[in-house]
Every structure is written in structure tokens, then in C-alpha cells.
Tab-separated table of C-alpha atoms in Angstrom:
chain	number	residue	atom	x	y	z
S	208	MET	CA	-11.324	11.698	49.406
S	209	ILE	CA	-12.905	12.508	46.057
S	210	PRO	CA	-10.266	13.101	43.355
S	211	ARG	CA	-10.345	16.537	41.865
S	212	PRO	CA	-11.186	16.640	38.157
S	213	LEU	CA	-8.420	17.508	35.773
S	214	PRO	CA	-8.326	21.140	34.663
S	215	GLY	CA	-9.584	21.842	31.178
S	216	ALA	CA	-6.110	21.908	29.648
S	217	GLY	CA	-5.178	18.647	31.384
S	218	ARG	CA	-8.318	16.921	30.158
S	219	ALA	CA	-7.626	18.170	26.642
S	220	ARG	CA	-4.081	16.783	26.698
S	221	LEU	CA	-5.271	13.449	28.087
S	222	GLY	CA	-7.980	13.308	25.433
S	223	TRP	CA	-5.440	13.970	22.687
S	224	VAL	CA	-3.241	11.148	23.948
S	225	THR	CA	-6.239	8.798	24.085
S	226	ARG	CA	-7.365	9.746	20.590
S	227	SER	CA	-3.816	9.386	19.238
S	228	ALA	CA	-3.027	6.066	20.918
S	229	TRP	CA	-4.111	4.093	17.839
S	230	TRP	CA	-1.004	5.231	15.948
S	231	MET	CA	1.313	6.202	18.829
S	232	VAL	CA	1.327	2.836	20.630
S	233	PRO	CA	2.549	0.821	17.596
S	234	ILE	CA	5.373	3.311	17.035
S	235	VAL	CA	6.451	3.104	20.687
S	236	LEU	CA	6.422	-0.699	20.463
S	237	LEU	CA	8.504	-0.570	17.276
S	238	LEU	CA	11.066	1.716	18.888
S	239	GLY	CA	11.124	-0.549	21.933
S	240	VAL	CA	12.241	-3.531	19.845
S	241	THR	CA	14.603	-1.669	17.507
S	242	ILE	CA	16.424	1.008	19.534
S	243	PRO	CA	18.191	-1.186	22.146
S	244	LYS	CA	21.762	-1.955	21.023
S	245	VAL	CA	21.146	-0.056	17.776
S	246	ALA	CA	24.864	0.749	17.587
S	247	GLN	CA	25.960	-2.802	18.386
S	248	GLY	CA	27.480	-5.397	16.099
S	249	ASP	CA	28.543	-5.506	12.471
S	250	TRP	CA	26.201	-3.172	10.636
S	251	MET	CA	28.113	-3.646	7.363
S	252	ARG	CA	27.163	-7.325	6.983
S	253	GLY	CA	25.377	-8.354	3.806
S	254	ASP	CA	24.730	-5.460	1.455
S	255	SER	CA	24.450	-2.741	4.132
S	256	GLY	CA	28.058	-1.581	3.935
S	257	TRP	CA	27.905	-1.615	0.145
S	258	TYR	CA	24.708	0.437	0.087
S	259	ALA	CA	26.123	2.877	2.653
S	260	ALA	CA	29.324	3.421	0.684
S	261	ILE	CA	27.448	4.022	-2.570
S	262	ALA	CA	25.032	6.389	-0.809
S	263	VAL	CA	27.664	8.397	1.072
S	264	GLN	CA	29.913	8.644	-1.977
S	265	SER	CA	27.042	9.962	-4.109
S	266	TRP	CA	26.663	12.990	-1.832
S	267	ARG	CA	30.398	13.483	-1.331
S	268	THR	CA	31.049	13.566	-5.065
S	269	GLY	CA	27.721	15.037	-6.208
S	270	SER	CA	27.111	12.087	-8.539
S	271	LEU	CA	23.482	11.525	-7.578
S	272	TRP	CA	21.901	10.606	-10.902
S	273	THR	CA	24.423	7.916	-11.874
S	274	LEU	CA	25.563	6.072	-8.767
S	275	PHE	CA	29.008	4.485	-8.513
S	276	GLU	CA	30.167	1.421	-6.557
S	277	GLY	CA	33.818	2.345	-6.968
S	278	PRO	CA	36.093	4.386	-9.235
S	279	GLY	CA	34.884	3.988	-12.805
S	280	ARG	CA	32.265	1.353	-11.833
S	281	PRO	CA	28.693	2.644	-12.282
S	282	TYR	CA	26.153	0.976	-10.009
S	283	PHE	CA	23.175	-0.182	-12.076
S	284	ASN	CA	21.681	-2.852	-9.803
S	285	LYS	CA	19.015	-0.754	-8.082
S	286	PRO	CA	17.307	2.634	-8.586
S	287	PRO	CA	18.640	5.563	-6.566
S	288	LEU	CA	15.899	6.800	-4.198
S	289	VAL	CA	16.987	5.031	-0.990
S	290	PHE	CA	20.624	5.857	-1.761
S	291	TRP	CA	19.660	9.535	-1.927
S	292	ILE	CA	17.836	9.303	1.419
S	293	GLN	CA	20.501	7.217	3.153
S	294	GLY	CA	23.398	9.237	1.767
S	295	LEU	CA	21.900	12.583	2.768
S	296	TRP	CA	21.152	11.337	6.275
S	297	MET	CA	24.610	9.812	6.800
S	298	SER	CA	26.284	12.897	5.345
S	299	ILE	CA	24.605	14.861	8.160
S	300	ALA	CA	24.706	12.341	11.025
S	301	GLY	CA	27.957	10.586	10.176
S	302	VAL	CA	28.951	7.078	9.166
S	303	GLY	CA	28.266	4.443	11.775
S	304	ALA	CA	25.965	1.693	12.982
S	305	TRP	CA	23.164	3.732	14.542
S	306	GLN	CA	23.180	6.198	11.661
S	307	ALA	CA	22.849	3.410	9.093
S	308	ARG	CA	20.052	1.667	10.981
S	309	ALA	CA	18.152	4.822	11.959
S	310	ALA	CA	16.987	5.425	8.386
S	311	THR	CA	15.619	1.886	8.133
S	312	ILE	CA	13.870	2.298	11.499
S	313	ALA	CA	12.269	5.457	10.074
S	314	ALA	CA	11.064	3.449	7.061
S	315	ALA	CA	9.675	0.787	9.404
S	316	ALA	CA	7.851	3.485	11.367
S	317	ILE	CA	6.291	4.770	8.142
S	318	ALA	CA	5.213	1.229	7.232
S	319	VAL	CA	3.681	0.653	10.684
S	320	THR	CA	1.872	4.010	10.570
S	321	ALA	CA	0.493	3.310	7.088
S	322	THR	CA	-0.696	-0.086	8.331
S	323	THR	CA	-2.523	1.481	11.275
S	324	MET	CA	-4.086	4.111	8.992
S	325	ILE	CA	-5.395	1.432	6.626
S	326	ALA	CA	-6.901	-0.408	9.599
S	327	ARG	CA	-8.249	2.862	11.035
S	328	HIS	CA	-10.054	3.671	7.794
S	329	LEU	CA	-11.491	0.167	7.347
S	330	ALA	CA	-12.203	-0.933	10.924
S	331	GLY	CA	-11.697	1.838	13.487
S	332	ARG	CA	-9.095	2.952	16.009
S	333	ARG	CA	-9.105	-0.092	18.286
S	334	VAL	CA	-8.371	-2.520	15.463
S	335	ALA	CA	-5.871	-0.051	13.976
S	336	LEU	CA	-3.928	0.028	17.251
S	337	LEU	CA	-3.883	-3.772	17.401
S	338	SER	CA	-2.941	-4.310	13.735
S	339	GLY	CA	-0.090	-1.807	13.862
S	340	SER	CA	1.174	-3.296	17.113
S	341	LEU	CA	1.150	-6.830	15.700
S	342	LEU	CA	3.293	-5.703	12.773
S	343	ALA	CA	5.649	-3.715	14.992
S	344	VAL	CA	6.464	-6.702	17.230
S	345	ALA	CA	6.754	-9.299	14.423
S	346	ILE	CA	10.381	-10.405	14.540
S	347	GLU	CA	10.531	-11.131	10.799
S	348	PHE	CA	9.544	-7.488	10.303
S	349	PHE	CA	11.589	-5.569	12.856
S	350	ARG	CA	14.784	-7.599	12.488
S	351	ARG	CA	15.223	-6.070	9.020
S	352	THR	CA	15.991	-2.757	10.759
S	353	ARG	CA	19.459	-4.089	11.648
S	354	GLU	CA	20.480	-3.363	8.050
S	355	ILE	CA	20.043	-0.789	5.301
S	356	SER	CA	16.903	-2.266	3.780
S	357	LEU	CA	15.589	-1.323	0.361
S	358	ASP	CA	12.718	-3.741	0.984
S	359	MET	CA	11.569	-1.824	4.082
S	360	TRP	CA	11.425	1.442	2.135
S	361	ALA	CA	9.596	-0.276	-0.723
S	362	LEU	CA	7.031	-1.649	1.750
S	363	ALA	CA	6.521	1.804	3.279
S	364	PHE	CA	5.793	3.393	-0.099
S	365	MET	CA	3.565	0.502	-1.223
S	366	LEU	CA	1.440	0.697	1.944
S	367	ILE	CA	1.054	4.447	1.459
S	368	ALA	CA	-0.155	3.757	-2.088
S	369	ALA	CA	-2.625	1.127	-0.862
S	370	LEU	CA	-3.945	3.567	1.749
S	371	ALA	CA	-4.478	6.263	-0.882
S	372	MET	CA	-6.286	3.860	-3.219
S	373	ILE	CA	-8.590	2.738	-0.411
S	374	HIS	CA	-9.411	6.373	0.284
S	375	ILE	CA	-10.329	6.852	-3.368
S	376	ALA	CA	-12.804	3.970	-3.110
S	377	GLY	CA	-14.541	5.498	-0.099
S	378	SER	CA	-17.045	8.321	0.005
S	379	TRP	CA	-14.476	11.045	-0.524
S	380	ARG	CA	-15.468	13.904	-2.800
S	381	ARG	CA	-12.030	15.153	-3.781
S	382	GLU	CA	-10.372	12.077	-5.223
S	383	TRP	CA	-7.603	13.469	-7.412
S	384	PRO	CA	-5.188	14.285	-4.526
S	385	TRP	CA	-5.423	10.672	-3.351
S	386	LEU	CA	-4.966	9.457	-6.921
S	387	LEU	CA	-1.810	11.542	-7.269
S	388	ALA	CA	-0.597	10.350	-3.874
S	389	ALA	CA	-1.123	6.704	-4.838
S	390	GLY	CA	0.681	7.144	-8.162
S	391	ALA	CA	3.579	9.015	-6.551
S	392	ALA	CA	3.926	6.392	-3.814
S	393	VAL	CA	4.008	3.495	-6.293
S	394	GLY	CA	6.440	5.520	-8.420
S	395	ALA	CA	8.660	6.083	-5.386
S	396	ALA	CA	8.621	2.323	-4.728
S	397	LEU	CA	9.654	1.761	-8.352
S	398	LEU	CA	12.646	4.012	-7.669
S	399	VAL	CA	13.561	1.757	-4.764
S	400	LYS	CA	13.261	-1.660	-6.450
S	401	PRO	CA	12.435	-2.200	-10.117
S	402	LEU	CA	8.967	-3.359	-11.243
S	403	VAL	CA	7.858	-4.928	-7.939
S	404	ALA	CA	5.497	-2.144	-6.856
S	405	LEU	CA	3.384	-2.409	-10.012
S	406	ALA	CA	1.657	-5.290	-8.212
S	407	VAL	CA	0.102	-2.804	-5.744
S	408	PRO	CA	-2.643	-1.402	-8.043
S	409	VAL	CA	-3.527	-4.962	-9.087
S	410	LEU	CA	-3.794	-6.266	-5.524
S	411	VAL	CA	-5.779	-3.278	-4.258
S	412	ALA	CA	-8.101	-3.563	-7.281
S	413	ALA	CA	-8.620	-7.249	-6.444
S	414	PHE	CA	-9.554	-6.280	-2.889
S	415	LEU	CA	-11.956	-3.568	-4.066
S	416	ALA	CA	-13.618	-6.000	-6.463
S	417	TRP	CA	-14.098	-8.545	-3.652
S	418	ASP	CA	-15.296	-5.840	-1.286
S	419	SER	CA	-17.572	-4.049	-3.756
S	420	ARG	CA	-20.845	-5.632	-2.605
S	421	ARG	CA	-20.470	-5.315	1.127
S	422	GLY	CA	-17.720	-2.971	2.238
S	423	VAL	CA	-15.818	0.224	1.532
S	424	ALA	CA	-15.989	-0.190	-2.264
S	425	ARG	CA	-19.723	-0.826	-2.506
S	426	ALA	CA	-20.338	2.569	-4.112
S	427	ILE	CA	-18.128	1.934	-7.164
S	428	GLY	CA	-18.379	-0.523	-10.017
S	429	PRO	CA	-15.810	-2.821	-11.625
S	430	TRP	CA	-15.013	-0.440	-14.479
S	431	ARG	CA	-14.216	2.358	-12.051
S	432	ILE	CA	-12.034	0.033	-9.995
S	433	ALA	CA	-10.116	-0.926	-13.135
S	434	ALA	CA	-9.792	2.746	-14.107
S	435	ILE	CA	-8.393	3.657	-10.682
S	436	ALA	CA	-5.810	0.872	-10.868
S	437	ALA	CA	-4.819	1.815	-14.425
S	438	CYS	CA	-4.451	5.504	-13.526
S	439	VAL	CA	-2.303	4.713	-10.494
S	440	ALA	CA	-0.048	2.451	-12.574
S	441	ALA	CA	0.252	5.069	-15.325
S	442	LEU	CA	1.090	7.843	-12.850
S	443	ALA	CA	3.665	5.604	-11.155
S	444	ILE	CA	5.391	4.825	-14.441
S	445	ALA	CA	5.394	8.517	-15.349
S	446	PHE	CA	6.903	9.321	-11.943
S	447	ALA	CA	9.750	6.801	-12.293
S	448	ALA	CA	10.317	7.081	-16.043
S	449	PRO	CA	12.656	10.124	-16.120
S	450	TRP	CA	15.418	8.294	-14.257
S	451	TYR	CA	15.023	5.087	-16.269
S	452	VAL	CA	14.890	6.865	-19.639
S	453	SER	CA	17.926	8.979	-18.812
S	454	MET	CA	19.918	5.937	-17.660
S	455	ILE	CA	19.189	4.169	-20.932
S	456	ARG	CA	20.111	7.262	-22.937
S	457	ILE	CA	23.320	7.869	-20.970
S	458	HIS	CA	24.577	4.318	-20.474
S	459	GLY	CA	22.720	2.300	-23.098
S	460	GLU	CA	23.322	-1.438	-23.233
S	461	ALA	CA	25.495	-1.478	-20.100
S	462	PHE	CA	22.581	-0.273	-17.969
S	463	VAL	CA	19.952	-2.434	-19.676
S	464	ALA	CA	22.079	-5.589	-19.429
S	465	GLN	CA	22.806	-5.136	-15.733
S	466	HIS	CA	19.547	-3.622	-14.443
S	467	PHE	CA	17.018	-5.558	-16.494
S	468	GLY	CA	19.214	-8.514	-17.439
S	469	ARG	CA	21.306	-9.759	-14.541
S	470	GLU	CA	19.217	-8.132	-11.797
S	471	ILE	CA	15.717	-9.011	-13.087
S	472	ALA	CA	15.805	-11.557	-15.902
S	473	ASP	CA	18.481	-13.756	-14.313
S	474	ARG	CA	16.694	-13.735	-10.962
S	475	ALA	CA	13.364	-14.511	-12.637
S	476	ALA	CA	15.012	-17.400	-14.485
S	477	GLY	CA	16.275	-18.841	-11.206
S	478	LEU	CA	19.955	-18.364	-12.022
S	479	PRO	CA	22.351	-18.032	-9.058
S	480	VAL	CA	22.539	-14.368	-8.043
S	481	GLY	CA	24.188	-12.723	-5.072
S	482	GLY	CA	25.952	-15.792	-3.755
S	483	THR	CA	22.941	-18.122	-3.738
S	484	LEU	CA	24.002	-21.394	-5.307
S	485	GLN	CA	20.661	-23.197	-5.135
S	486	ALA	CA	17.026	-22.171	-5.311
S	487	ARG	CA	15.004	-22.030	-2.101
S	488	PRO	CA	12.050	-24.467	-1.942
S	489	LEU	CA	8.464	-23.519	-2.782
S	490	TRP	CA	7.553	-23.548	0.911
S	491	PHE	CA	10.300	-21.030	1.738
S	492	TYR	CA	7.858	-18.249	2.679
S	493	VAL	CA	5.741	-20.671	4.712
S	494	ASN	CA	8.830	-21.229	6.857
S	495	ASN	CA	9.438	-17.487	6.989
S	496	VAL	CA	5.909	-16.741	8.205
S	497	ALA	CA	6.001	-19.586	10.723
S	498	SER	CA	9.326	-18.368	12.133
S	499	SER	CA	7.875	-14.972	13.113
S	500	TRP	CA	7.319	-16.340	16.614
S	501	THR	CA	6.789	-12.988	18.366
S	502	PHE	CA	3.884	-12.242	16.014
S	503	TRP	CA	2.186	-15.577	16.687
S	504	ILE	CA	2.647	-15.234	20.456
S	505	ALA	CA	1.039	-11.780	20.324
S	506	VAL	CA	-1.844	-12.998	18.148
S	507	GLY	CA	-2.413	-16.029	20.363
S	508	SER	CA	-2.378	-13.930	23.537
S	509	VAL	CA	-4.914	-11.453	22.171
S	510	ALA	CA	-7.114	-14.240	20.792
S	511	ALA	CA	-7.096	-16.023	24.159
S	512	ALA	CA	-8.006	-12.830	26.021
S	513	VAL	CA	-10.885	-12.077	23.646
S	514	ALA	CA	-12.151	-15.680	23.737
S	515	ILE	CA	-12.106	-15.823	27.549
S	516	GLU	CA	-13.911	-12.515	27.949
S	517	LYS	CA	-16.211	-12.321	24.935
S	518	GLY	CA	-16.232	-15.767	23.340
S	519	THR	CA	-15.021	-16.770	19.900
S	520	GLY	CA	-18.096	-15.244	18.286
S	521	ARG	CA	-16.455	-11.832	18.619
S	522	TRP	CA	-13.648	-12.817	16.275
S	523	LEU	CA	-15.555	-12.439	12.984
S	524	ASP	CA	-17.356	-9.149	13.499
S	525	PRO	CA	-18.918	-8.171	10.117
S	526	ALA	CA	-17.931	-4.548	10.800
S	527	ARG	CA	-14.318	-5.561	10.295
S	528	GLY	CA	-14.949	-7.548	7.105
S	529	SER	CA	-13.374	-5.020	4.739
S	530	LEU	CA	-10.104	-4.989	6.678
S	531	ARG	CA	-10.083	-8.774	6.857
S	532	ARG	CA	-10.549	-9.030	3.113
S	533	PHE	CA	-7.818	-6.483	2.416
S	534	GLY	CA	-5.359	-8.219	4.738
S	535	LEU	CA	-6.030	-11.599	3.150
S	536	VAL	CA	-5.717	-10.278	-0.423
S	537	TRP	CA	-2.525	-8.375	0.408
S	538	ALA	CA	-0.867	-11.279	2.258
S	539	ALA	CA	-1.985	-14.014	-0.148
S	540	GLY	CA	-1.230	-11.947	-3.247
S	541	TRP	CA	2.333	-11.194	-2.178
S	542	PHE	CA	2.823	-14.768	-1.019
S	543	ILE	CA	1.853	-16.092	-4.468
S	544	LEU	CA	3.912	-13.515	-6.363
S	545	LEU	CA	7.025	-13.984	-4.236
S	546	THR	CA	6.763	-17.764	-4.297
S	547	ALA	CA	6.446	-17.705	-8.100
S	548	PHE	CA	9.664	-15.655	-8.275
S	549	PRO	CA	12.558	-18.156	-8.051
S	550	ASP	CA	14.931	-15.829	-6.168
S	551	ARG	CA	13.412	-16.218	-2.681
S	552	ARG	CA	14.795	-14.270	0.274
S	553	ASP	CA	13.590	-13.594	3.827
S	554	ARG	CA	13.777	-9.853	3.303
S	555	TYR	CA	11.342	-9.999	0.391
S	556	ALA	CA	8.569	-11.276	2.712
S	557	LEU	CA	7.908	-7.950	4.471
S	558	PRO	CA	4.634	-7.277	2.572
S	559	ILE	CA	3.298	-10.701	3.621
S	560	HIS	CA	3.799	-9.817	7.289
S	561	ALA	CA	1.997	-6.491	6.873
S	562	GLY	CA	-1.008	-8.264	5.340
S	563	LEU	CA	-1.045	-10.886	8.096
S	564	ALA	CA	-0.975	-8.169	10.771
S	565	LEU	CA	-4.038	-6.510	9.204
S	566	ALA	CA	-5.911	-9.785	8.779
S	567	ALA	CA	-5.088	-10.957	12.314
S	568	GLY	CA	-6.020	-7.576	13.787
S	569	SER	CA	-9.400	-7.752	12.087
S	570	VAL	CA	-10.070	-11.235	13.466
S	571	VAL	CA	-8.983	-10.850	17.085
S	572	GLY	CA	-9.704	-7.132	17.448
S	573	GLY	CA	-12.746	-7.540	19.680
S	574	ARG	CA	-13.658	-5.043	22.395
S	575	SER	CA	-11.877	-6.859	25.197
S	576	ARG	CA	-11.199	-5.017	28.465
S	577	ALA	CA	-8.153	-7.210	29.057
S	578	VAL	CA	-6.695	-6.317	25.660
S	579	ALA	CA	-7.491	-2.633	26.180
S	580	ARG	CA	-5.711	-2.643	29.540
S	581	ALA	CA	-2.738	-4.478	28.059
S	582	MET	CA	-2.426	-1.976	25.225
S	583	ARG	CA	-2.511	0.906	27.708
S	584	TRP	CA	0.397	-0.663	29.570
S	585	ALA	CA	2.257	-1.801	26.444
S	586	PRO	CA	4.127	1.479	25.688
S	587	GLY	CA	5.432	1.737	29.256
S	588	VAL	CA	6.467	-1.901	29.297
S	589	ALA	CA	8.170	-1.519	25.915
S	590	ALA	CA	10.025	1.607	27.056
S	591	ALA	CA	11.140	-0.043	30.310
S	592	GLY	CA	12.257	-3.178	28.496
S	593	ALA	CA	14.147	-1.135	25.924
S	594	CYS	CA	15.958	0.814	28.627
S	595	ALA	CA	16.865	-2.409	30.438
S	596	LEU	CA	18.213	-3.996	27.273
S	597	ALA	CA	20.162	-0.842	26.467
S	598	VAL	CA	22.087	-0.927	29.760
S	599	LEU	CA	22.429	-4.693	30.277
S	600	PRO	CA	25.623	-6.321	28.926
S	601	VAL	CA	23.823	-8.538	26.440
S	602	ARG	CA	24.598	-9.016	22.772
S	603	LEU	CA	21.742	-8.667	20.294
S	604	GLN	CA	23.795	-8.129	17.144
S	605	ARG	CA	26.487	-10.335	15.643
S	606	PRO	CA	29.962	-8.844	16.242
S	607	VAL	CA	32.329	-7.740	13.505
S	608	ASN	CA	34.375	-10.598	12.078
S	609	GLU	CA	37.910	-10.115	13.386
S	610	GLN	CA	39.298	-10.418	9.845
S	611	TRP	CA	38.155	-6.876	9.049
S	612	PRO	CA	39.846	-4.931	11.857
S	613	ALA	CA	42.880	-7.166	11.314
S	614	LEU	CA	43.032	-6.096	7.659
S	615	PHE	CA	42.737	-2.413	8.479
S	616	ARG	CA	45.408	-2.688	11.180
S	617	TRP	CA	47.756	-4.415	8.735
S	618	LEU	CA	47.174	-1.803	6.026
S	619	ASP	CA	47.824	0.957	8.554
S	620	ASP	CA	50.905	-0.679	10.071
S	621	SER	CA	52.320	-1.365	6.593
S	622	ALA	CA	51.612	2.228	5.477
S	623	ILE	CA	49.707	0.961	2.424
S	624	ASP	CA	47.521	3.751	1.133
S	625	ARG	CA	46.869	2.323	-2.339
S	626	ALA	CA	45.535	-1.223	-2.704
S	627	TRP	CA	44.271	-2.898	-5.858
S	628	ASP	CA	41.106	-4.915	-6.392
S	629	GLY	CA	41.937	-8.563	-7.099
S	630	SER	CA	38.534	-9.933	-6.069
S	631	PHE	CA	37.472	-7.239	-3.648
S	632	SER	CA	34.720	-5.313	-5.422
S	633	GLY	CA	31.249	-4.795	-3.994
S	634	ALA	CA	30.730	-5.167	-0.235
S	635	PRO	CA	34.422	-5.793	0.662
S	636	ALA	CA	35.541	-2.700	-1.266
S	637	ALA	CA	32.753	-0.719	0.406
S	638	ARG	CA	34.136	-1.584	3.847
S	639	LEU	CA	37.526	-0.315	2.777
S	640	TYR	CA	35.973	2.931	1.531
S	641	LEU	CA	33.945	3.491	4.698
S	642	GLU	CA	36.954	2.780	6.936
S	643	THR	CA	39.711	4.568	4.998
S	644	GLY	CA	37.946	6.928	2.605
S	645	SER	CA	39.392	5.271	-0.515
S	646	TRP	CA	38.344	2.413	-2.768
S	647	PRO	CA	40.712	-0.275	-4.021
S	648	VAL	CA	41.914	0.528	-7.528
S	649	THR	CA	39.521	-0.976	-10.074
S	650	THR	CA	40.957	-3.732	-12.250
S	651	ARG	CA	37.823	-5.077	-13.990
S	652	ASP	CA	34.629	-3.597	-15.384
S	653	PRO	CA	31.186	-4.908	-14.243
S	654	THR	CA	31.293	-7.628	-16.922
S	655	GLY	CA	34.608	-8.990	-15.579
S	656	ARG	CA	36.782	-7.648	-18.421
S	657	LEU	CA	40.305	-6.673	-17.328
S	658	ILE	CA	40.753	-2.896	-17.699
S	659	ALA	CA	43.865	-2.208	-15.578
S	660	GLN	CA	46.855	-4.220	-14.340
S	661	PRO	CA	48.542	-3.568	-11.004
S	662	PRO	CA	52.276	-2.822	-11.382
S	663	VAL	CA	55.131	-4.786	-9.838
S	664	GLY	CA	55.193	-4.194	-6.097
S	665	ALA	CA	51.471	-3.377	-5.862
S	666	ILE	CA	49.362	-4.866	-3.067
S	667	VAL	CA	46.275	-6.673	-4.388
S	668	LEU	CA	43.349	-7.560	-2.103
S	669	TYR	CA	41.312	-10.755	-2.489
S	670	HIS	CA	38.128	-12.131	-0.957
S	671	ARG	CA	37.351	-15.854	-0.979
S	672	ARG	CA	33.970	-15.216	-2.669
S	673	GLY	CA	35.226	-12.657	-5.166
S	674	GLY	CA	35.811	-15.099	-8.028
S	675	TRP	CA	39.620	-14.838	-8.172
S	676	ALA	CA	42.619	-15.991	-6.150
S	677	PRO	CA	46.316	-14.998	-6.279
S	678	GLY	CA	48.120	-16.570	-9.237
S	679	THR	CA	51.662	-17.046	-10.438
S	680	GLY	CA	53.838	-13.998	-10.041
S	681	GLU	CA	52.166	-13.059	-6.727
S	682	THR	CA	53.220	-13.637	-3.138
S	683	VAL	CA	50.600	-13.747	-0.385
S	684	VAL	CA	51.873	-11.358	2.292
S	685	TRP	CA	48.857	-11.334	4.626
S	686	GLN	CA	45.835	-13.576	5.206
S	687	ALA	CA	42.960	-13.858	7.670
S	688	GLY	CA	39.647	-15.652	7.294
S	689	ASP	CA	38.189	-14.989	3.844
S	690	LEU	CA	40.663	-12.194	3.105
S	691	SER	CA	44.158	-12.147	1.702
S	692	ALA	CA	46.633	-9.645	0.322
S	693	ALA	CA	49.242	-10.453	-2.284
S	694	ARG	CA	52.264	-8.545	-3.642
S	695	VAL	CA	52.768	-8.516	-7.420
S	696	ASP	CA	56.296	-9.758	-8.126
S	697	ALA	CA	56.127	-10.232	-11.892
S	698	LEU	CA	53.938	-9.285	-14.835
S	699	PRO	CA	51.632	-10.061	-16.465
S	700	TRP	CA	49.266	-10.149	-13.506
S	701	SER	CA	47.297	-13.391	-13.809
S	702	PRO	CA	44.981	-14.274	-10.888
S	703	VAL	CA	43.373	-17.715	-10.852
S	704	PRO	CA	39.572	-18.042	-11.413
S	705	LEU	CA	37.786	-19.294	-8.289
S	706	ASP	CA	34.185	-20.502	-7.964
S	707	ASP	CA	31.958	-18.567	-5.561
S	708	ALA	CA	31.567	-20.645	-2.394
S	709	GLY	CA	28.081	-19.207	-1.842
S	710	GLU	CA	26.349	-17.799	1.210
């Protein structure tokens, strides 16, 4: 029996799916590894609860320009863009695990799509599909979606900027929209994390200079490359400047000391920040890259399939040279910059993984029938696996530490609706706000200066890593894990200084 041809409309739909697979497949793979158990576990671990509380409060109170981390405590650590996005979304969808993580998954999807579009422009659809898929399944990339991640949003904006700059270098007649897009994207990244994104014009310019004799940038000279990079940087600074200038004018030295001093200068000097008591070694990001085992399994599988079918000579196709050069410059550039910065964290390495996905896709992206068949089956396999994981009784996320529900039960049973901050600011206070709708009463300003004393009979909350412990004149009335609550029996209130035990 000869199969009947598809009707015209059916063929058109099938053709659209085939033509769109280069960006659709990576997104399906990303959702397959991020959606299962998205509502499971302790989503407030690390800074996620703190970020969520600041974001939700900003929309509840309407204080969007100056963010607050508690009553009378302005939050100057980071710029506000992700807090605006996260707060608006959670104000609509509600406060919870899947709502918090959904915004980061959206940022990851933007980053994966930008990666595939860069590969599509430099090396074609097949390599774009492979590069985006390699990034989507890299565990050191997708595991960041378990939290509210400023770094994921910064990566998304930086990849959009790189894509726009690569378009400018091509044979496009109308360049100014791409120039504006690149400047706005870098500016948006600057409103996510300070200063970091200014490396994007430099790295893309380095790629264009390397590629100028043989690839996408062969039609432009070094002076034009430098001019493009300078214009993008200038537009980005102009885009981000209004918030920074207004913060300095409104808050003056308090903002400058916290934002540029403790958050940038102290980290650059290698001083302990955020609970880290010792610097990570120079090979920290080597370990991070090596530990992305799902990425290396995927790369090895594709490389083996291409080598068996086509031979290793297919790995270095000159037609994919521009993408290979961009991936290497992007990965190596971020690796050097992040390694030179003493405050080394796993979450900072996201740009390295994007560059490696592009470079690996350009190397092993040969026209292999086995790889093509596997990629056709990949979305279905990912969807089936995601559904199975969603219904199976397996734990993918770390559960909530029992100390937190125990605290909230005790506060509720004791009818305590007003607690004071002994050493409970930041993430612990954010949990209290998200659970009860109220912050602990502020006792110290961001510099640690005492600004209010709890009265006799007040309940003061402490965290082991908060820098203070109950002192004379206080009676500990509840304790669990790192948390304790003390009743003030006599004034003056005098908690005991306590060294941070570190992460």
C-alpha cells in the first residue's frame, strides 16, 4: 500500500516544525530537565528567599526604585531589574517554589535560544540545534534554575548583546537597530549585576578581530570593530546610568559604600563576603567545568556517532570556523576574567558553559544521520522522561530544614506576632516575611550600628551565622538547629558578638 501524501496544510505544518526544530528542540530539552519536581524542596535556600522577599515587597509597597530588605533597611547590594521581573511575576502567580523557579527557567530559555541563534547565524541550523541542546542539558547550567538566579538573567542579556553585535558585523544594511539592541541588552545586564557585562563588547570585539580575515567579520576593519564595541559600551552605560545616578543622589555615601565598596571592591580584594571564609583555588572553574558530567556525556556521544559514521575529519569543518572561534573566545575570556576575580562561585560560571556549548557544537556538529535521528527523538524522550520523573516518588531537591517549620509553628502556637531581629537579617528575615507577611523589627542599620533596642519582654530571633548571640539579660526560650529565640528580661539589651561560621 502506497502511503497517501500529506495534504497541503499538513505538509506546511510539518515543514514549519522541521524548520523550527533548531530552536524548539533545545527548549524542549531544557524544560525536560527543569520542570520535573519544580515545586519540590526548599526553594528559599541560599539567597533565593531573600531575593523573593525583596522583590515581592517592592511591588506590594510600590517602592520599586529603592529596594528594601526589611523595614528601614535599603537594599543596595544589587541593581533592581531582576527584582522588578521576579516581583511582578510572583505578585501575579503567588509566592511559592514553582513560581520562584519559573522566572529563572524563563531566563534559561532565553539564554538557550540566544545561544542557538548565535550558532544559527554563524554555522547553520543543524549546528544551532546541537549547540543549544548541549547547553540545555549541561547540569552546571540547568541546576541554577532551582533558585532565583541573577546570574542566569545576566547571561541571557549578555548573549542577546553578543548576538546583536555579531549581526552588526555581518552583511546587514540596517545596523543601527542591532546597535541599539546590543547596547540595551548590555545595559539590562548592568541592571542585573554591576559592571560585569561591560566585558561583553570587549570579548565580542576580540572575536571579530580574530575572525576578520576568514569569517563573518571579514568585511570590516579593526577601527570599525573598535567603534562598534565602544558604541555598545556607551549605550549600555547610558541605559543603566539613570538608576545609578539617582541612587547616588538619593542615598549618597551609604549606597556607594555598600554597592561599590562591600559588594565590588571587597570581593575584588578577596575579602570574605557572603559567608565564604577562604578563597577558592585558581583551578576552581576547571573543577566546575569538569563536573558538568551531562554535558561531557552528550558531547562524547555525539562525537562518537560522527566519528563512526563520517570519520574525525568531519569535526573541523572550515564552514563552522567562525562559531568555533566565537565559542573559544567567549569561554576562555570569561574563564580568565572569573578566575582573576578572587570571589569565585559556581553560579558565576554560566557564561563559560555557554561558550563551551557553542565551541563543542561547532566541532562535533557534522552531518551525521545517527545524530539527526537522535535529535528527532530527543524531544519525545525528554518529555517522556520528564513526565516519569514528575509522577515517580523520587526526590530531586533538598527538603526544607525542619528548623524552619518548627520556628513558624512555635511563633504561631505562642501567639507571637512581633519578633525582633537579634541576628536574623537577610535571608532568615526574608523567610519570616514570606511565611508570615511581616519582617522582624530592625535593630541595626546595614553598617551594624544599633538603632533600636527591644523592650523588656520582647522576643528576639537569632541565627548562628548572623554575627550575634543572646547575651546577659536574655533567656533562650526556644532553639532548633541554627535558630534560637530569646526573651529580653533586663535592659540594656546586649547581645554577644559571634564570628560567622561560614558556608
